[in-house]
Tab-separated table of C-alpha atoms in Angstrom:
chain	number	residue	atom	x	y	z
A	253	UNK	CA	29.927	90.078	138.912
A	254	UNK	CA	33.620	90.103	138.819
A	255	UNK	CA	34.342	90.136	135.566
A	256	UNK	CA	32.163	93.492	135.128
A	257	UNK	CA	34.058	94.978	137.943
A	258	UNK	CA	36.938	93.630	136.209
A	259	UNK	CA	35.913	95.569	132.936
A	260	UNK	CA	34.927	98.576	134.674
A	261	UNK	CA	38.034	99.291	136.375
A	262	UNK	CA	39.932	99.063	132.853
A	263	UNK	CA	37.318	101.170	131.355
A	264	UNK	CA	37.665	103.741	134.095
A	265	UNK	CA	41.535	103.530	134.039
A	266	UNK	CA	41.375	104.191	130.532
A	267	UNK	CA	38.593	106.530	129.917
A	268	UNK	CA	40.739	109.715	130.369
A	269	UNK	CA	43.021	108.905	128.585
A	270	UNK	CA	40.873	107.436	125.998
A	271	UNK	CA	38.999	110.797	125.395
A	272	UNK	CA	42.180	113.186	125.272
A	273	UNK	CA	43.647	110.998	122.338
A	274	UNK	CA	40.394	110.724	120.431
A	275	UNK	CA	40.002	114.561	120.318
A	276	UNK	CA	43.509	115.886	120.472
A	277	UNK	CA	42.814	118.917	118.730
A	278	UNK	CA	45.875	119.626	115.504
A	279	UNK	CA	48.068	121.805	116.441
A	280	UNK	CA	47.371	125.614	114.684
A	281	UNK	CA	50.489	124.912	111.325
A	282	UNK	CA	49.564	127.009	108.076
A	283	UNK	CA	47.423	128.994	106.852
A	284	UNK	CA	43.378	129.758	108.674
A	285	UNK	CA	40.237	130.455	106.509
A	286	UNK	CA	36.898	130.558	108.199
A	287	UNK	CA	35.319	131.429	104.376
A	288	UNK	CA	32.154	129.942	104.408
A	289	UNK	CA	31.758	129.751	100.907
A	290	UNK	CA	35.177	128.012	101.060
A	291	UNK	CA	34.016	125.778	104.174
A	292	UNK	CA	30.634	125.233	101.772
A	293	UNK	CA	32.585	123.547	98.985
A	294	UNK	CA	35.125	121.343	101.590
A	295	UNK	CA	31.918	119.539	102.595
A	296	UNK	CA	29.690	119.496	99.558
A	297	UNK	CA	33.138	117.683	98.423
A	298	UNK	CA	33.567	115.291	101.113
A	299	UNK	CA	29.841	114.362	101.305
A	300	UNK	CA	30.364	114.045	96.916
A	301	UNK	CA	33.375	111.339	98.018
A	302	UNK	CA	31.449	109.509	100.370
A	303	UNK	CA	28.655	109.066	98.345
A	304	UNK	CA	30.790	108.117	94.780
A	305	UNK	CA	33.832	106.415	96.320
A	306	UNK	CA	33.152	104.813	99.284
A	307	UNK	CA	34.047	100.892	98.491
A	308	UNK	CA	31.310	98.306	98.469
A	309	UNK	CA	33.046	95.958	99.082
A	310	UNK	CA	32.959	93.357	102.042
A	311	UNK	CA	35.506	94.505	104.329
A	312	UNK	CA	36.770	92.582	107.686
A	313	UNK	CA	36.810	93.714	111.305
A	314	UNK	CA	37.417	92.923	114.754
A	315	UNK	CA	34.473	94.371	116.636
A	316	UNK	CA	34.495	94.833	120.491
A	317	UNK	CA	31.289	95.996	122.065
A	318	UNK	CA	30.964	96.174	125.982
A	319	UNK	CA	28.007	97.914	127.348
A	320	UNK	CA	26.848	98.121	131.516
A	321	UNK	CA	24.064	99.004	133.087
A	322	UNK	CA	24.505	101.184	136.277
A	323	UNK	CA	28.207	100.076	136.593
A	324	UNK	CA	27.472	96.421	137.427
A	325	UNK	CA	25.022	94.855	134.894
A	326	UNK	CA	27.173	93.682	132.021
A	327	UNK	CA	24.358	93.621	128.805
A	328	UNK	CA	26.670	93.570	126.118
A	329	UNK	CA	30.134	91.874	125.878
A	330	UNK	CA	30.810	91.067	122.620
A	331	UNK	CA	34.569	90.313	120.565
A	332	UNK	CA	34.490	88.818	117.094
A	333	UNK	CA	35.096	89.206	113.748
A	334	UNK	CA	32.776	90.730	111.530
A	335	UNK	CA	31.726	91.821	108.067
A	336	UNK	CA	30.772	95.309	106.854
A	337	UNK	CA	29.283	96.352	103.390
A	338	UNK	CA	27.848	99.439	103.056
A	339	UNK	CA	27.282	101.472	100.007
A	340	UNK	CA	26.740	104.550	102.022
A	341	UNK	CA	27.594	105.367	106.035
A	342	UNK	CA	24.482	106.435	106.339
A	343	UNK	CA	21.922	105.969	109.263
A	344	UNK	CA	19.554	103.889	107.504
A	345	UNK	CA	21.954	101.846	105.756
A	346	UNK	CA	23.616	101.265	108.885
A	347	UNK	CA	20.264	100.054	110.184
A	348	UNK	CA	19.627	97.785	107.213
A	349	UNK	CA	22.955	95.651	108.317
A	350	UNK	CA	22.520	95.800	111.767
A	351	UNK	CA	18.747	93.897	111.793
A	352	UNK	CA	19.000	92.526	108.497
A	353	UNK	CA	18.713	88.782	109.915
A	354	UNK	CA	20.005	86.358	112.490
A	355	UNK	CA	21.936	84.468	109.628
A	356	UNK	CA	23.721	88.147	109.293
A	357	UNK	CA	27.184	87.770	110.173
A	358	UNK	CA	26.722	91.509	111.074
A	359	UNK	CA	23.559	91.358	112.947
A	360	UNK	CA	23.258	92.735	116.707
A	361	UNK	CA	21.504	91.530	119.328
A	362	UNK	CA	19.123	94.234	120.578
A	363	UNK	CA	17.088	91.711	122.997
A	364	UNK	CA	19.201	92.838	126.503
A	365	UNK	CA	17.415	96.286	126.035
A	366	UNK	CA	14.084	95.291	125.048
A	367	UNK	CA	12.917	96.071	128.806
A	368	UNK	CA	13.710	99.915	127.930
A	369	UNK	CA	12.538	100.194	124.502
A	370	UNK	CA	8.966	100.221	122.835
A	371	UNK	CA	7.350	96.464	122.651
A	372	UNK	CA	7.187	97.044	118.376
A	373	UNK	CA	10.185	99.421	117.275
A	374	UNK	CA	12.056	99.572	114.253
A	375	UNK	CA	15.175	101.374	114.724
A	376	UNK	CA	15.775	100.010	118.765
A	377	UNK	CA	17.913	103.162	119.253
A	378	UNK	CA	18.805	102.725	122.514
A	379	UNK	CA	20.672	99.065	121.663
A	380	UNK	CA	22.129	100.674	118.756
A	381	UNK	CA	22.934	103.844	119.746
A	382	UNK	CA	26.772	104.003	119.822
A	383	UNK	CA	26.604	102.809	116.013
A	384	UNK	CA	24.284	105.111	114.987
A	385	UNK	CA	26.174	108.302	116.583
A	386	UNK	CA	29.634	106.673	115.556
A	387	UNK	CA	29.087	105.420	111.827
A	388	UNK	CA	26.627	107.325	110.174
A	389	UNK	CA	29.378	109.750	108.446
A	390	UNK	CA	27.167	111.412	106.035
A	391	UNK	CA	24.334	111.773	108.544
A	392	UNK	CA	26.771	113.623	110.554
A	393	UNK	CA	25.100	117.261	111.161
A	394	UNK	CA	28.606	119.360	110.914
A	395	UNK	CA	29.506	118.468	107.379
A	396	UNK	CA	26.637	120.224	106.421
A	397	UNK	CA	27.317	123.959	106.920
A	398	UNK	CA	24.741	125.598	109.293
A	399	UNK	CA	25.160	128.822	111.337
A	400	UNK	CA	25.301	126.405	114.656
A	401	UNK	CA	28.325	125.272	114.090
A	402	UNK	CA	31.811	127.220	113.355
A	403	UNK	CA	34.846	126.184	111.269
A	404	UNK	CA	38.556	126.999	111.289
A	405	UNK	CA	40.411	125.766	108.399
A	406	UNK	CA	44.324	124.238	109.089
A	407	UNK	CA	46.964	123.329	105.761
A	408	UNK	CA	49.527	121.775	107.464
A	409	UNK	CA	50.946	120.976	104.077
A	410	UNK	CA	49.872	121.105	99.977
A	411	UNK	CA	48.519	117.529	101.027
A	412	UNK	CA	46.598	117.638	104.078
A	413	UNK	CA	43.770	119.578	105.519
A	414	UNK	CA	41.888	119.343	109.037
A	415	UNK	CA	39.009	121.357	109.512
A	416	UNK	CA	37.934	122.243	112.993
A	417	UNK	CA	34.333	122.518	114.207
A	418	UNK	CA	32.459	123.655	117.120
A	419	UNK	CA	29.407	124.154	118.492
A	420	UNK	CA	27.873	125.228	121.329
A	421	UNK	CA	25.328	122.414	122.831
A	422	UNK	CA	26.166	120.039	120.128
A	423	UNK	CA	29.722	119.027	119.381
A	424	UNK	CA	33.013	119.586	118.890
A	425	UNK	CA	36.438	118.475	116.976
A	426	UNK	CA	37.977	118.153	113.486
A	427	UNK	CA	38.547	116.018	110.473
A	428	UNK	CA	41.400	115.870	108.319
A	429	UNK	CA	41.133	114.750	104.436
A	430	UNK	CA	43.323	114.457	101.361
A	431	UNK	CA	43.549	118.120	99.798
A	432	UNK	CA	43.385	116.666	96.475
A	433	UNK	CA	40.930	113.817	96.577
A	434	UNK	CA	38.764	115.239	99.235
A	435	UNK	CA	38.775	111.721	100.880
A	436	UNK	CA	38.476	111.860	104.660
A	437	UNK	CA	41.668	110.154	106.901
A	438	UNK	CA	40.599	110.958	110.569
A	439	UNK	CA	37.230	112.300	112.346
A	440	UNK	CA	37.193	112.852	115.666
A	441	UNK	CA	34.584	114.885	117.996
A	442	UNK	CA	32.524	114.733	121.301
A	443	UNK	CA	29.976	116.119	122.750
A	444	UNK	CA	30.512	120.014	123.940
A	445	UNK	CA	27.362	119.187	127.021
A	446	UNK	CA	25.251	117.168	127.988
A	447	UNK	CA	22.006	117.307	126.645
A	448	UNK	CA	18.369	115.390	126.714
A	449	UNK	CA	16.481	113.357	123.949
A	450	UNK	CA	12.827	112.233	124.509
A	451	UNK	CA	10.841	109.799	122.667
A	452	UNK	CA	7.135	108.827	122.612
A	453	UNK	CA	6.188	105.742	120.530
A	454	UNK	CA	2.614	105.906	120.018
A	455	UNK	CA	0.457	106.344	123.256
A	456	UNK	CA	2.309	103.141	125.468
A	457	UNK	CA	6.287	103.982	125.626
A	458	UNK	CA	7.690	107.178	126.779
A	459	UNK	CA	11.299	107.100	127.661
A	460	UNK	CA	13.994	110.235	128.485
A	461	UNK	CA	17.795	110.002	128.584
A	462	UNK	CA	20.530	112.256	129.038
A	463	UNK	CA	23.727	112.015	126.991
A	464	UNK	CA	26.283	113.341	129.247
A	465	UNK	CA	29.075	111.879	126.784
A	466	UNK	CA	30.020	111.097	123.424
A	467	UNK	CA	33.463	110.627	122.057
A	468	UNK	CA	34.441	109.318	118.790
A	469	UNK	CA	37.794	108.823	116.324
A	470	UNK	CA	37.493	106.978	112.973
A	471	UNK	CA	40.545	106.993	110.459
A	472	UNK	CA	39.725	105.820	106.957
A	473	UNK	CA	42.391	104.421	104.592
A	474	UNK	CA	41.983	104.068	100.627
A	475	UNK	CA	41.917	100.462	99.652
A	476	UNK	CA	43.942	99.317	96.507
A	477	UNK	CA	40.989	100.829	93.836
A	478	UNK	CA	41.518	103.762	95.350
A	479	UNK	CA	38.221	103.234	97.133
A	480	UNK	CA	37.755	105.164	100.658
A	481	UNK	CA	36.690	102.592	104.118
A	482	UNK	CA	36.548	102.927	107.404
A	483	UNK	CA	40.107	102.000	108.912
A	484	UNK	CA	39.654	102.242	112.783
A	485	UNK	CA	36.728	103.165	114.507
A	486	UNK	CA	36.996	103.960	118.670
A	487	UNK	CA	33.783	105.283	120.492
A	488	UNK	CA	32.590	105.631	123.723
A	489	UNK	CA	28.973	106.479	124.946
A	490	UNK	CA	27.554	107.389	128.082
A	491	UNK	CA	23.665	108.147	129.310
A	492	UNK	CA	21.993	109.107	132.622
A	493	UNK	CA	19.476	109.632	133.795
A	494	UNK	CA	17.504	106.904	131.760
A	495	UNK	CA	13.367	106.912	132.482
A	496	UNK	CA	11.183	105.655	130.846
A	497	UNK	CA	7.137	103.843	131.393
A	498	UNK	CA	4.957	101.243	129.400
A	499	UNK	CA	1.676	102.288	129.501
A	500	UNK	CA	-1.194	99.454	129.458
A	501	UNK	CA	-4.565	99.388	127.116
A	502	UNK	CA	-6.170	101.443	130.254
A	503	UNK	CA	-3.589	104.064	130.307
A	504	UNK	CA	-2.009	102.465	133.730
A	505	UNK	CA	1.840	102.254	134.291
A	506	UNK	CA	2.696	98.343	133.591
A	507	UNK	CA	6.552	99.054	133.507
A	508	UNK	CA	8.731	101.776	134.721
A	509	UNK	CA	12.623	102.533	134.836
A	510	UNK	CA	14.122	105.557	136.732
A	511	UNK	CA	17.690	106.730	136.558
A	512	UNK	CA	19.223	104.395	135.062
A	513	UNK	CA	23.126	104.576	133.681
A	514	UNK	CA	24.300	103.318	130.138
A	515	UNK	CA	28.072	102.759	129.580
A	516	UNK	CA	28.797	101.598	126.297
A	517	UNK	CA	32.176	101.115	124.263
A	518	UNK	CA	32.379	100.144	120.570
A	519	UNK	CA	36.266	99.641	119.142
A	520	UNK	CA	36.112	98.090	115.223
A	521	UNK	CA	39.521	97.804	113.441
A	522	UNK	CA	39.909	96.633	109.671
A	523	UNK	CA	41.864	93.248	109.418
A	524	UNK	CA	43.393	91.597	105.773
């Protein structure tokens, strides 16, 4: 009990400050184009890089994962050093690593949330949440141009570029990428409100949660093939209002879960 009051009080001490750096928004330098045929070809070309150029290669990280459960169950608490090889940053890749097997030196434990998530489930999204909304770069919906979202283009310089993005009731912030490779250095972005998902798994498991925030940063480097990976990686996650019921063979409520809380941090940096 007092070390998750111990970890709370850091995490609340640093969550301001935490979310300002993550999204501080690049300051207005050069010249602005909201072309959408230019804003078109920006992310048909990042998504091209991603998909070509993105290293497959083991690389190492320090991972840190500490989730809480209405601000005094610690579920998750996790420091170590793990490997990551993905072709892609996709979501299903990212699932693929993360349950592969317990021999895995990558593989998660999803059992402290089994109590909230459907007895047979593939994806356990709840557990994995903060990696899927944090690391599944070409899954992410604003670099693929849709009338929800608006872009402002920044040049800074002939070698730089950050786009900005918003949208209302879905997210906002920017990425910056080399102007002449197309390779991506920094996204960064939260949520602009909160909003609800709802899931029903078959006819037994219904469950309803509110993310009321999201924040993420990840900077990418080039290794020395010239290969892009994911540098840094700094996310934080937070859901109310959890409910959810289990539903026995006769229809009857065996399990139920009202408004619960979710804190969850995930912090992943790339060591030689």
């Amino acid at each position: 009990m007092k070390k998750t009051i111990f970890y709370l009080l850091i995490l609340f001490s640093l969550q301001t400050g935490f979310a300002q750096d993550s999204i501080n928004q690049p300051e207005n330098i050069g010249k602005k184009n909201n072309n959408s045929r230019e804003i078109a070809t920006i992310l048909k070309n990042i998504r091209q890089e991603l998909h070509e150029n993105y290293t497959q290669e083991n690389v190492n990280y320090f991972v840190k994962q500490f989730s809480v459960r209405d601000n005094k169950d610690t579920l998750v608490d996790i420091k170590n050093f793990k490997k990551l090889n993905l072709k892609l940053l996709t979501q299903r890749n990212l699932k693929l690593m993360l349950l592969s097997n317990y021999q895995d030196p990558f593989h998660v434990d999803v059992s402290p949330y089994f109590a909230y998530e459907p007895t047979v489930t593939e994806d356990h999204w709840l557990a994995l949440s903060i990696y899927y909304d944090s690391m599944k770069v070409i899954d992410f919906d604003f670099f693929y141009p849709t009338k929800n979202y608006n872009y402002e283009i920044i040049r800074a310089d002939e070698n730089t570029t950050t786009v900005k993005f918003h949208a209302h009731r879905f997210y906002e912030g920017y990425f910056t990428f080399n102007t002449k490779n197309f390779h991506l250095t920094r996204v960064a972005f939260k949520n602009t409100e909160p909003y609800f998902i709802y899931n029903r798994f078959e006819s037994d498991f219904i469950s309803r949660w509110k993310y009321n925030r999201v924040t993420v940063k990840l900077d990418f480097r080039d290794n020395a093939q010239g290969k892009l990976f994911l540098y840094n990686l700094d996310a934080m996650q937070e859901l109310t209002n959890f409910r959810s019921k289990r539903l026995g063979s006769s229809g009857r409520v065996v399990e139920r879960h009202d408004n619960l809380h979710f804190y969850s941090t995930l912090n992943m940096k790339q060591v030689e």
